[in-house]
PDB file of C-alpha atoms in Angstrom:
ATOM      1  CA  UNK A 164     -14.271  26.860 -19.446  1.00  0.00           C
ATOM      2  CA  UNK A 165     -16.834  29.681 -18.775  1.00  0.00           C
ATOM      3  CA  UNK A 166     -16.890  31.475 -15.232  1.00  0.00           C
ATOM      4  CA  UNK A 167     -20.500  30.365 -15.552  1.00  0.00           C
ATOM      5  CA  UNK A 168     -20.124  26.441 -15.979  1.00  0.00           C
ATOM      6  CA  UNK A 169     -21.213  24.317 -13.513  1.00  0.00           C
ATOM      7  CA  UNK A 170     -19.952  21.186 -11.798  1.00  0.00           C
ATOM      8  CA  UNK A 171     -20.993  18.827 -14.162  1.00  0.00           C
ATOM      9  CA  UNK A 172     -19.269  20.562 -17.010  1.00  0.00           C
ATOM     10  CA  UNK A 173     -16.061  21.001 -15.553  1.00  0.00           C
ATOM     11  CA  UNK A 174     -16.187  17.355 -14.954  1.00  0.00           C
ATOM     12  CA  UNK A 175     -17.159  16.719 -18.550  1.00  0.00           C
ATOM     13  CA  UNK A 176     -14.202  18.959 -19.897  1.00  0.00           C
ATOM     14  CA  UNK A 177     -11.671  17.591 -17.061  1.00  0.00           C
ATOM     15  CA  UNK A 178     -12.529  14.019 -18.387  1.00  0.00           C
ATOM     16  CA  UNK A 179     -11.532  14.365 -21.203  1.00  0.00           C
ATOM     17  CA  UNK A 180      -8.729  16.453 -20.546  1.00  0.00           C
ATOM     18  CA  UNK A 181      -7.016  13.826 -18.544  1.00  0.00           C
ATOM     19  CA  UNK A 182      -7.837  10.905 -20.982  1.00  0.00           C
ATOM     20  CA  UNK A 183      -4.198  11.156 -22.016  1.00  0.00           C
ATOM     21  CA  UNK A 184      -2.526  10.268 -19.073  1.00  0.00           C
ATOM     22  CA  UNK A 185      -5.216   8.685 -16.541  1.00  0.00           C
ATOM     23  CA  UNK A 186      -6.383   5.046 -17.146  1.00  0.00           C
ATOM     24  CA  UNK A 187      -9.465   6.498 -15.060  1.00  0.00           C
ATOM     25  CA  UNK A 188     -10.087  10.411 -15.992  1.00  0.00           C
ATOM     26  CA  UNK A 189     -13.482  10.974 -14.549  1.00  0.00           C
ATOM     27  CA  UNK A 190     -12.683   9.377 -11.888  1.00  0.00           C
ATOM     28  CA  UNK A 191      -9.863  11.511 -10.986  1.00  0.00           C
ATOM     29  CA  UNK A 192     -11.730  14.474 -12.100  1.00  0.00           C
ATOM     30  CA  UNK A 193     -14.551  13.494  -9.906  1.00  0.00           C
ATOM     31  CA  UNK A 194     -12.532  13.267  -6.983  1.00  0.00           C
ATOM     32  CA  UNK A 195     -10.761  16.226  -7.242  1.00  0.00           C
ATOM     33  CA  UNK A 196     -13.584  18.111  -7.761  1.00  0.00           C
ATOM     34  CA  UNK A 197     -14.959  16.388  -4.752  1.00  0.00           C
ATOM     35  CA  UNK A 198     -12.224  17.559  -2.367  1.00  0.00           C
ATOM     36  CA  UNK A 199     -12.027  21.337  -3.797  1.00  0.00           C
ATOM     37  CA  UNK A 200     -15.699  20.923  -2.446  1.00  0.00           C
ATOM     38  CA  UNK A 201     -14.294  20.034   1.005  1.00  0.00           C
ATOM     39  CA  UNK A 202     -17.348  16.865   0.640  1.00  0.00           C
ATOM     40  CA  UNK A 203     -17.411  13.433  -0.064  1.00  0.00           C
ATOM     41  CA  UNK A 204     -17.368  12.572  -4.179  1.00  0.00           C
ATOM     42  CA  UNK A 205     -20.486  10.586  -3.434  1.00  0.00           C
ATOM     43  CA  UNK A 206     -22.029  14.011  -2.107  1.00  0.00           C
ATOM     44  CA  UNK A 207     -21.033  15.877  -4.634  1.00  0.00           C
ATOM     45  CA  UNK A 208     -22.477  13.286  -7.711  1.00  0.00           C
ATOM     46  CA  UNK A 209     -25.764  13.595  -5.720  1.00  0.00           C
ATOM     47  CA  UNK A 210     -26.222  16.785  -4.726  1.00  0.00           C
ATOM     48  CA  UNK A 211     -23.903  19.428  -5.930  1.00  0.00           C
ATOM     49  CA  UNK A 212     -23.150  18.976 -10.130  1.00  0.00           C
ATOM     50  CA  UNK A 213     -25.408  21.752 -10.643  1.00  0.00           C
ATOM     51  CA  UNK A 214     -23.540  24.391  -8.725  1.00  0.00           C
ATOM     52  CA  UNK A 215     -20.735  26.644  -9.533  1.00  0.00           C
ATOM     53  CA  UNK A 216     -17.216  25.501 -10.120  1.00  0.00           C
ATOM     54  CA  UNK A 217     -14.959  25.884  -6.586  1.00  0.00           C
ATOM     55  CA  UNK A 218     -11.507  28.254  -7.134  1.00  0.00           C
ATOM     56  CA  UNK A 219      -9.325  25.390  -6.192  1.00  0.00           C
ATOM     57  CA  UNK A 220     -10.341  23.117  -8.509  1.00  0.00           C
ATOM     58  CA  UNK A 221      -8.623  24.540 -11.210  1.00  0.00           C
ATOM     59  CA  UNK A 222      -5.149  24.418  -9.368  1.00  0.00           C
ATOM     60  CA  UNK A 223      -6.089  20.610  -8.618  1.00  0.00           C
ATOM     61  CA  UNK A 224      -6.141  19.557 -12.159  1.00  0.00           C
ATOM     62  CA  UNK A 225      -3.399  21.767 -12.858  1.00  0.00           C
ATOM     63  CA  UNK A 226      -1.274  19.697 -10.255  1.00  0.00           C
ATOM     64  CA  UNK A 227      -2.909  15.996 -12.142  1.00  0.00           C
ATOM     65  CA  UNK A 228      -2.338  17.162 -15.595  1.00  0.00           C
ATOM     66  CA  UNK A 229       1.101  17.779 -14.691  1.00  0.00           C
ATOM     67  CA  UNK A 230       1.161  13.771 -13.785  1.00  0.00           C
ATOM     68  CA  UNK A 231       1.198  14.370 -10.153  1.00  0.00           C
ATOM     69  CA  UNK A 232      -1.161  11.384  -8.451  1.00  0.00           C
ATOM     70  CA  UNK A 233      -4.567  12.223  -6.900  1.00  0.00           C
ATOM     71  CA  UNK A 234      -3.645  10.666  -3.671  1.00  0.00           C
ATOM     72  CA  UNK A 235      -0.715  13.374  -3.467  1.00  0.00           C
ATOM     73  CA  UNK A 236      -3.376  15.911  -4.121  1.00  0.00           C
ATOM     74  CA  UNK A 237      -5.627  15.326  -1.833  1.00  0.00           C
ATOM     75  CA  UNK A 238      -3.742  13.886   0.516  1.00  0.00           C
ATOM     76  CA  UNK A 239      -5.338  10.868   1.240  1.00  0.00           C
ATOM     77  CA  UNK A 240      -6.272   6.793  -0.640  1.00  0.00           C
ATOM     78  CA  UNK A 241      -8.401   4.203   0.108  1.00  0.00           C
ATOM     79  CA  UNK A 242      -7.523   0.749   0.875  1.00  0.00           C
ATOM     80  CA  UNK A 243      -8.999  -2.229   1.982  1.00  0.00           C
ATOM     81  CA  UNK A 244     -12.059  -0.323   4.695  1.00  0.00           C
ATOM     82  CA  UNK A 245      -9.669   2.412   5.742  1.00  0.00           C
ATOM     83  CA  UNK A 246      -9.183   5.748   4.005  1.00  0.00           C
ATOM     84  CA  UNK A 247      -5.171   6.745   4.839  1.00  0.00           C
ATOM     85  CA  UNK A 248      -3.503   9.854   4.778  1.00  0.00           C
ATOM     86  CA  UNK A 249      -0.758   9.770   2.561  1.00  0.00           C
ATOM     87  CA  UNK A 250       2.087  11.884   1.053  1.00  0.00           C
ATOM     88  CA  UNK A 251       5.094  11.864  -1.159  1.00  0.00           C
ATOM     89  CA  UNK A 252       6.793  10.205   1.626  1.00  0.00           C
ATOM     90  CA  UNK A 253       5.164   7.269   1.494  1.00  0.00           C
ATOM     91  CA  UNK A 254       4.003   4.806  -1.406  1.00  0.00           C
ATOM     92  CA  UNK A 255       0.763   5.245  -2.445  1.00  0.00           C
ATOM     93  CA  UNK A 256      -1.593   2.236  -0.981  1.00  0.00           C
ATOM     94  CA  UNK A 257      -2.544   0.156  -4.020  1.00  0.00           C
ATOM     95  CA  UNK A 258      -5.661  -2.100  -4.114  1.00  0.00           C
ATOM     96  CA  UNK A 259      -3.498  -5.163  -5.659  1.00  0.00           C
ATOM     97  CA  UNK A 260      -1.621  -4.908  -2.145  1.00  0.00           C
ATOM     98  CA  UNK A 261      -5.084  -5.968  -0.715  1.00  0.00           C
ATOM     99  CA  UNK A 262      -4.738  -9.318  -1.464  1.00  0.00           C
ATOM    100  CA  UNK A 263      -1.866  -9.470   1.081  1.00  0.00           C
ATOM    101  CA  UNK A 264      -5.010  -8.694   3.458  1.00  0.00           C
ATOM    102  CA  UNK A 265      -6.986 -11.128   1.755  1.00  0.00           C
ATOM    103  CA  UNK A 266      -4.341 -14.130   1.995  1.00  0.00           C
ATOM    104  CA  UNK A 267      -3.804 -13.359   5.619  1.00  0.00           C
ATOM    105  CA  UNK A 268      -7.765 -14.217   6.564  1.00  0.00           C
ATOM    106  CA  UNK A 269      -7.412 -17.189   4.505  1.00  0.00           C
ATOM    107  CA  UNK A 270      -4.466 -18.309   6.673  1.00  0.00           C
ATOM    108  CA  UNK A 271      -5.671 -17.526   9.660  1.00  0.00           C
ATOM    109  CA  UNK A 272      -9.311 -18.468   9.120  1.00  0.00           C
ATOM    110  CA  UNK A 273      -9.537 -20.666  12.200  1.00  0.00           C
ATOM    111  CA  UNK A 274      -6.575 -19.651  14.708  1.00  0.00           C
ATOM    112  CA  UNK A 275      -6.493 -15.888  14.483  1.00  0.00           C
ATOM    113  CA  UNK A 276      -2.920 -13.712  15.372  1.00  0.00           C
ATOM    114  CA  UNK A 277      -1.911 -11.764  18.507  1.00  0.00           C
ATOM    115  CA  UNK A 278       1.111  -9.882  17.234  1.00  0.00           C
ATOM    116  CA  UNK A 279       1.653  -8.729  13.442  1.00  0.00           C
ATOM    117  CA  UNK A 280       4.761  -6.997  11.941  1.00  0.00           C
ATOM    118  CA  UNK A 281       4.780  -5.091   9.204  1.00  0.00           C
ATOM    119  CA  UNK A 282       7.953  -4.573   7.429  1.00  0.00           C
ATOM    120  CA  UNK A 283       8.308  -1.502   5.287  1.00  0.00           C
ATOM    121  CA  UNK A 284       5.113  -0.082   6.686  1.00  0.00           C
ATOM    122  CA  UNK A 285       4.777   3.625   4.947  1.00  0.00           C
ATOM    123  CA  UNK A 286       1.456   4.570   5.529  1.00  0.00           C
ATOM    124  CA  UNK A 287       0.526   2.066   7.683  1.00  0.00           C
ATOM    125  CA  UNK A 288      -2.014   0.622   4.993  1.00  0.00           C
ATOM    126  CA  UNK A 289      -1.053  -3.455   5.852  1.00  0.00           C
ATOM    127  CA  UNK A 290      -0.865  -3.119   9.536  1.00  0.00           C
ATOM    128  CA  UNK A 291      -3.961  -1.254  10.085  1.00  0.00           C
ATOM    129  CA  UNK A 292      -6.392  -2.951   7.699  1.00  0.00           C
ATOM    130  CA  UNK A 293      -4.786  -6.272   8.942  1.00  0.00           C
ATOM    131  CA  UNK A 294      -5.693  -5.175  12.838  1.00  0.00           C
ATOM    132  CA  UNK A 295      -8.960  -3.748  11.482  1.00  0.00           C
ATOM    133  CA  UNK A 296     -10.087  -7.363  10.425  1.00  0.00           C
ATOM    134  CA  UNK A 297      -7.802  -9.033  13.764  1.00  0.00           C
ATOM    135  CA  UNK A 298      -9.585  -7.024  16.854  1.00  0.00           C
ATOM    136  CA  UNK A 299      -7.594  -9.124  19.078  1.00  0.00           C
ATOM    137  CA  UNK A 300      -3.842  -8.444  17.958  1.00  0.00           C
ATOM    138  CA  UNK A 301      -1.653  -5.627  18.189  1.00  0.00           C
ATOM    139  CA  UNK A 302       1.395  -5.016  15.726  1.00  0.00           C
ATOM    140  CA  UNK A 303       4.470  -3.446  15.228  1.00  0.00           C
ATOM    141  CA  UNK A 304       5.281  -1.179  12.152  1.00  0.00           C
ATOM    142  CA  UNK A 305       8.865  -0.732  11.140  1.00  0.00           C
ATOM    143  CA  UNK A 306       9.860   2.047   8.719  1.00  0.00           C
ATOM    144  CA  UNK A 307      13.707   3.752   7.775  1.00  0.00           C
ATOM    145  CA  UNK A 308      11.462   6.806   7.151  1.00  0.00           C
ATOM    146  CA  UNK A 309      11.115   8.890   9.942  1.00  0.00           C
ATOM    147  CA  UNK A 310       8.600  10.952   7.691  1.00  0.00           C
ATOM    148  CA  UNK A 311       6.295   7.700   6.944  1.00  0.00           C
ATOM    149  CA  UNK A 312       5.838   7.000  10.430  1.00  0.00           C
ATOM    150  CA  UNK A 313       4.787  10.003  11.356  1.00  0.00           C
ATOM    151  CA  UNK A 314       1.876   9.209   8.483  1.00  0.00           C
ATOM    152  CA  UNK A 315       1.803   5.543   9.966  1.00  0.00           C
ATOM    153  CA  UNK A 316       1.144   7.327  13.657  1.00  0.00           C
ATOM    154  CA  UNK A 317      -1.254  10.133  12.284  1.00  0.00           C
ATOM    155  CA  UNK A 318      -3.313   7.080  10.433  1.00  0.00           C
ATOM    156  CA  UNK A 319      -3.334   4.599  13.429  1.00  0.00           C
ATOM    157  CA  UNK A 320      -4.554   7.425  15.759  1.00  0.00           C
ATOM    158  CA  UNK A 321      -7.240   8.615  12.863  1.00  0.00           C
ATOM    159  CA  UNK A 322      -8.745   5.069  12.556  1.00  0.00           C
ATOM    160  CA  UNK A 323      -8.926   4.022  16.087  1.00  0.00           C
ATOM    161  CA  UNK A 324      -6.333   1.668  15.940  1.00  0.00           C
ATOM    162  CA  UNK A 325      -3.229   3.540  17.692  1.00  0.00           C
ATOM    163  CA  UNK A 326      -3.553   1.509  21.020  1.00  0.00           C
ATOM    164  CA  UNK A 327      -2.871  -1.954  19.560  1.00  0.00           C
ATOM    165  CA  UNK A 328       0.077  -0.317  16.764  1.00  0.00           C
ATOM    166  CA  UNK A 329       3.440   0.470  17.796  1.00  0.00           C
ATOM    167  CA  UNK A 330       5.715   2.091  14.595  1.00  0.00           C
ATOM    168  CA  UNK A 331       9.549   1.488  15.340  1.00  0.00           C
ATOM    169  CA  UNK A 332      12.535   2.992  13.187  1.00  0.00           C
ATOM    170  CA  UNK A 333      14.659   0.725  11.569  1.00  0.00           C
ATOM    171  CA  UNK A 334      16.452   0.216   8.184  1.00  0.00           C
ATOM    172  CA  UNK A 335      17.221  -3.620   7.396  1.00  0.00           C
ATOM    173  CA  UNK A 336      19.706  -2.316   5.082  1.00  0.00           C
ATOM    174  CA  UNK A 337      21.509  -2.069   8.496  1.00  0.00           C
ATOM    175  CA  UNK A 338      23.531  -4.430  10.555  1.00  0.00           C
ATOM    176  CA  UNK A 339      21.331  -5.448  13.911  1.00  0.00           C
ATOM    177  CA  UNK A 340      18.299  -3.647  12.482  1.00  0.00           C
ATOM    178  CA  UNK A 341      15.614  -6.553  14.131  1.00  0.00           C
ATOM    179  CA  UNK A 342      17.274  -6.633  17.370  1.00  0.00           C
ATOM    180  CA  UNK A 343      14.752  -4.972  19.160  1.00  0.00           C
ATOM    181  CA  UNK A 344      11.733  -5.974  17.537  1.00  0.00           C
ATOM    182  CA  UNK A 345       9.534  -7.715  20.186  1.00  0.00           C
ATOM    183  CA  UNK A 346       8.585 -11.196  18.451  1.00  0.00           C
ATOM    184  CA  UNK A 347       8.190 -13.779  17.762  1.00  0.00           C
ATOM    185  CA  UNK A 348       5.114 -12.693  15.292  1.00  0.00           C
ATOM    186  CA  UNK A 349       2.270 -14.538  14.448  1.00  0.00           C
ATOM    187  CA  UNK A 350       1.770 -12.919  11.084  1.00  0.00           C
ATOM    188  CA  UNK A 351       4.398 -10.863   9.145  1.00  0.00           C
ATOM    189  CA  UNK A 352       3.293  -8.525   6.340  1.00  0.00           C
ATOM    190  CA  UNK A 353       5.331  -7.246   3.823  1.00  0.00           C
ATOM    191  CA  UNK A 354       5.240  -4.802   0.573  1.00  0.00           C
ATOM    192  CA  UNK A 355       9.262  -4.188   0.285  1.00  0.00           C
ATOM    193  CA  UNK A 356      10.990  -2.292  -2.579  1.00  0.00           C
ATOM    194  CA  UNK A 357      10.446  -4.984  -5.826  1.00  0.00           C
ATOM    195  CA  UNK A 358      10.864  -3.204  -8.844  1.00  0.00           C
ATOM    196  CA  UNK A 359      14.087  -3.348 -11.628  1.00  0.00           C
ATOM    197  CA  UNK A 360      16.444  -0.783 -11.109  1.00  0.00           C
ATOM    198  CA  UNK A 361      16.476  -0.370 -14.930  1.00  0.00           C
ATOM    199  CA  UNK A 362      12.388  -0.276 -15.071  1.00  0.00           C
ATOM    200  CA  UNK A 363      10.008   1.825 -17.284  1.00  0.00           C
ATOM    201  CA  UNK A 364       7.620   3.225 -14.393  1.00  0.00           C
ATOM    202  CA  UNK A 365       5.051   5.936 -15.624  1.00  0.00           C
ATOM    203  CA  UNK A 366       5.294   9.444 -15.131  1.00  0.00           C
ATOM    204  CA  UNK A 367       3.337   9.644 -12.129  1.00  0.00           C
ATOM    205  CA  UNK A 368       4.820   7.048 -10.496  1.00  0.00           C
ATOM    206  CA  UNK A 369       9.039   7.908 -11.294  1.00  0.00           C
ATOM    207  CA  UNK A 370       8.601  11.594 -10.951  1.00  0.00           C
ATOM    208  CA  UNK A 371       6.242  11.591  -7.552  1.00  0.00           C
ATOM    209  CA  UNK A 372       6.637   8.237  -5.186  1.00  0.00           C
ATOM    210  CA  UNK A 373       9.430   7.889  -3.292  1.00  0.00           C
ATOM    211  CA  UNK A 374      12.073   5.582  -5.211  1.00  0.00           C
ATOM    212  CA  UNK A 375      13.299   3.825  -1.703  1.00  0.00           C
ATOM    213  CA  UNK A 376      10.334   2.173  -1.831  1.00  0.00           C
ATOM    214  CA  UNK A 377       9.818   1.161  -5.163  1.00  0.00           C
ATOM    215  CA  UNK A 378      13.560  -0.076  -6.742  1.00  0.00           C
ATOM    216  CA  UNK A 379      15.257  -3.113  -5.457  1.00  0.00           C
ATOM    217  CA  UNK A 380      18.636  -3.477  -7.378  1.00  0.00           C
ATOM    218  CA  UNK A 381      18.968  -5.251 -10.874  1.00  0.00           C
ATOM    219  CA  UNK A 382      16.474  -7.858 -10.499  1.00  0.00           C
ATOM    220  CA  UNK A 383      13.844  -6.415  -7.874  1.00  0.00           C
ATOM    221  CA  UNK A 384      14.985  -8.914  -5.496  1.00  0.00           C
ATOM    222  CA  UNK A 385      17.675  -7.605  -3.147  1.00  0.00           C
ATOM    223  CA  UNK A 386      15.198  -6.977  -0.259  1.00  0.00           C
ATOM    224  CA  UNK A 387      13.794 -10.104  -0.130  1.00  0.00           C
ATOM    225  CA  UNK A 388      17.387 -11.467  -0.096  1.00  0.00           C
ATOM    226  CA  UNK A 389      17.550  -9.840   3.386  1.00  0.00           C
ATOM    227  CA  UNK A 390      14.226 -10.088   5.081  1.00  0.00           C
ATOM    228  CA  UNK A 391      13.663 -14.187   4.204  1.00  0.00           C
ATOM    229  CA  UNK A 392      16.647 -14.981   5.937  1.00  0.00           C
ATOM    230  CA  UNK A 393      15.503 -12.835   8.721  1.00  0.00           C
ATOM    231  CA  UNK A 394      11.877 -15.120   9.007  1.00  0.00           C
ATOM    232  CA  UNK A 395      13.753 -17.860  11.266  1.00  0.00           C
ATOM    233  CA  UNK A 396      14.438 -15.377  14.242  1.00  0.00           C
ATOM    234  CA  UNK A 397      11.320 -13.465  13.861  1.00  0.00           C
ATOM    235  CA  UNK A 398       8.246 -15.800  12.945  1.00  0.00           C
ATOM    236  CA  UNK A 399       6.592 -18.100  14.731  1.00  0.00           C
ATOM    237  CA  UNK A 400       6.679 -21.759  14.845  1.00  0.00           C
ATOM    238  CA  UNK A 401       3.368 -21.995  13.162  1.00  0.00           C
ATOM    239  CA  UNK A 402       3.397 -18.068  11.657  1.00  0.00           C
ATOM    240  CA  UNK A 403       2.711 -16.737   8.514  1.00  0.00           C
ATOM    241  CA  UNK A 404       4.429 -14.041   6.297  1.00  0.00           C
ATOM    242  CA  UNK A 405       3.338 -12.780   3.517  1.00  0.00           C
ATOM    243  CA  UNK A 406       5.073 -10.662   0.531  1.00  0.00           C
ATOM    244  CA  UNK A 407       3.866  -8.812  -2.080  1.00  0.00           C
ATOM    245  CA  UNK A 408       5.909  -9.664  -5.161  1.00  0.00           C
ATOM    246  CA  UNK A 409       5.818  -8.809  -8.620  1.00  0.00           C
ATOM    247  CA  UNK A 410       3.278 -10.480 -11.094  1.00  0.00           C
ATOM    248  CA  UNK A 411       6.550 -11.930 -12.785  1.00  0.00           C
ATOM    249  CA  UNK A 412       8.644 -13.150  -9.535  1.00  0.00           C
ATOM    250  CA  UNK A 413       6.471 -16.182  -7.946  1.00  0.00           C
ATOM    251  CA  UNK A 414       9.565 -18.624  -9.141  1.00  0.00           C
ATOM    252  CA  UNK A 415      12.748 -16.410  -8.093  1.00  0.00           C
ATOM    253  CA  UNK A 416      11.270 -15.682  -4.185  1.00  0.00           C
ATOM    254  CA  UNK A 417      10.093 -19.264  -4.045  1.00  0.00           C
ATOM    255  CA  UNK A 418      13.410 -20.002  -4.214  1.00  0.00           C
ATOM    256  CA  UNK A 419      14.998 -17.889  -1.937  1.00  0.00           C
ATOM    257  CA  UNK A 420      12.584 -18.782   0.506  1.00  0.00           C
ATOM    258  CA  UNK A 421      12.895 -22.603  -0.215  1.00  0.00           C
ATOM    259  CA  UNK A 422      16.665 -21.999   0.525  1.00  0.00           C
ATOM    260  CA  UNK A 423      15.815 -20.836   4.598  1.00  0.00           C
ATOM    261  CA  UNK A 424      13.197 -23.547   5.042  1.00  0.00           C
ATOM    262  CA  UNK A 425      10.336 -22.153   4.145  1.00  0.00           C
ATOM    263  CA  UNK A 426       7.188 -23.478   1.539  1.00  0.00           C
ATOM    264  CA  UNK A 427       5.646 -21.228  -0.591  1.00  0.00           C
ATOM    265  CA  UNK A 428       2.138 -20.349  -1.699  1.00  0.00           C
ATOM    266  CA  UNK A 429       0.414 -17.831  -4.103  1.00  0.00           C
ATOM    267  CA  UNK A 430      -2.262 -15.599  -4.169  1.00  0.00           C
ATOM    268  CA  UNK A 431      -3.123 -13.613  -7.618  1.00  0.00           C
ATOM    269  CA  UNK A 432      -4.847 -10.247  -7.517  1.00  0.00           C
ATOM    270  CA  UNK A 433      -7.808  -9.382  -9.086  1.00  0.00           C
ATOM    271  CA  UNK A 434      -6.095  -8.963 -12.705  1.00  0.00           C
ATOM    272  CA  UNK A 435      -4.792 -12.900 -12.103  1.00  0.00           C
ATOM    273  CA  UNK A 436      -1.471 -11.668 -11.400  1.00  0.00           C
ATOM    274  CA  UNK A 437       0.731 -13.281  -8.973  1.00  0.00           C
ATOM    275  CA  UNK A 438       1.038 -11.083  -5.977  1.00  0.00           C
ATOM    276  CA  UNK A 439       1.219 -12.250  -2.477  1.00  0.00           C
ATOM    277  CA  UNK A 440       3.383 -15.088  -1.468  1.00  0.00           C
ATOM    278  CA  UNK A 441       2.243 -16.875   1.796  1.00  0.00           C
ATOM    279  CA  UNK A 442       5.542 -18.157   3.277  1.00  0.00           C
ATOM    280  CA  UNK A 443       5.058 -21.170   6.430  1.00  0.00           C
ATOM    281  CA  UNK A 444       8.335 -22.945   8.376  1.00  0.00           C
ATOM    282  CA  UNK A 445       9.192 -26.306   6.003  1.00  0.00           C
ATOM    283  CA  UNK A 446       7.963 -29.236   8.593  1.00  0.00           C
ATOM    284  CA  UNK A 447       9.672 -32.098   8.980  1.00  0.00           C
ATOM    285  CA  UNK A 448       8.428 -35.420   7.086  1.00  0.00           C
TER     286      UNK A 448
END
């Protein structure tokens, strides 16, 4: 690329550069570009493809060539209405995890929820779009990554919403880990670790996001073997809690929850995948 090549040619060449390994090149290229400018990417399309290249844009698609997510890069995603500060400490927010948000309006489209846990909460991506759409509830996040809830605090204060969150340290891998959690909850959330130890991930994904929060033992289900049996002393009578689960596990965590009382229902993402499994208390016939 010439010293002399503008915006939209870098964009051009980056494109096609990244065609390789991105399922969406110009759009990475675009926002990239967009946050070398220190502007929006809707700013830059409109009003700035004519000028000169920024200096740190090379060093960007260096760092995305090299498989390394944009999100890492520029340190931030969007999900649901919220744009999140993220980092390698935390999972990236994906938009098939917004149908968790989407399944919880649906179940609470008449009586709405006070209090909402999130378990596993990283970013803070479930908790704070679900409070974003529920003005009248707070919630508690719980993370065992000291470093993610620092990202969960920095994003609850940076979208209004750190007055109604409270983000608690705690690892259900331990003994007495919900103790002190102050339910019972109207709604619980949930994106745990659901992936096969043994799984092909790509690049970007196995080499960059943290792998505490993405593998789950031999058959992706060993955290929802200890957080279903946990629903009883932490959801309400008449709550809600909804997983994320993998497009090929509706059957095997409709089971386990079946096993602790609880009826299962599923929501598919926007591919038709399974992904969110709405989990209510078994009633009595």
């Amino acid at each position: 690329m010439t010293q002399s090549a503008t915006i939209a040619d870098a964009l051009r060449e980056a494109a096609t550069d990244l065609s390789g390994l991105s399922d969406t090149p110009r759009l990475d290229a675009e926002l990239l570009m967009a946050d070398a400018l220190g502007v929006d990417r809707g700013t830059m399309l409109l009003m700035r493809t004519r000028d000169p290249v920024p200096s740190g844009f090379a060093e960007r698609l260096a760092r995305r060539a090299a498989h390394e997510p944009v999100a890492y890069i520029t340190g931030r995603q969007d999900f649901w209405t919220l744009t999140l500060a993220v980092s390698p400490a935390v999972l990236i927010p994906r938009s098939d995890s917004e149908t968790l948000i989407e399944a919880a309006l649906e179940a609470f489209a008449e009586q709405v929820p006070t209090r909402i846990l999130d378990l596993g909460t990283g970013s803070g991506s479930l908790l704070l779009a679900a409070l974003s759409e529920f003005p009248q509830a707070s919630g508690v996040g719980i993370d065992a990554s000291e470093q993610a809830l620092e990202i969960a605090r920095a994003n609850a204060e940076a979208t209004g919403l750190a007055d109604r969150t409270h983000m608690v340290h705690g690892d259900w891998r331990t003994q007495g880990w919900s103790a002190g959690l102050p339910g019972p909850f109207d709604l619980i959330l949930a994106n745990p670790p659901y992936i096969e130890a043994d799984a092909a991930l790509a690049r970007q994904v196995m080499e960059h996001e943290p792998h505490s929060a993405l593998f789950a033992g031999a058959e992706g289900l060993d955290d929802y073997r200890i957080l279903i049996p946990a629903l009883p002393a932490l959801l309400a009578d008449r709550g809600v809690a909804i997983f994320e689960i993998g497009a090929s596990q509706r059957e095997a965590v409709s089971a386990i929850a079946a096993a602790y009382g609880y009826d299962a229902q599923c929501r598919r993402d926007l591919a038709g995948h399974d992904r969110a499994l709405m989990l209510r208390r078994r009633t009595a016939t």
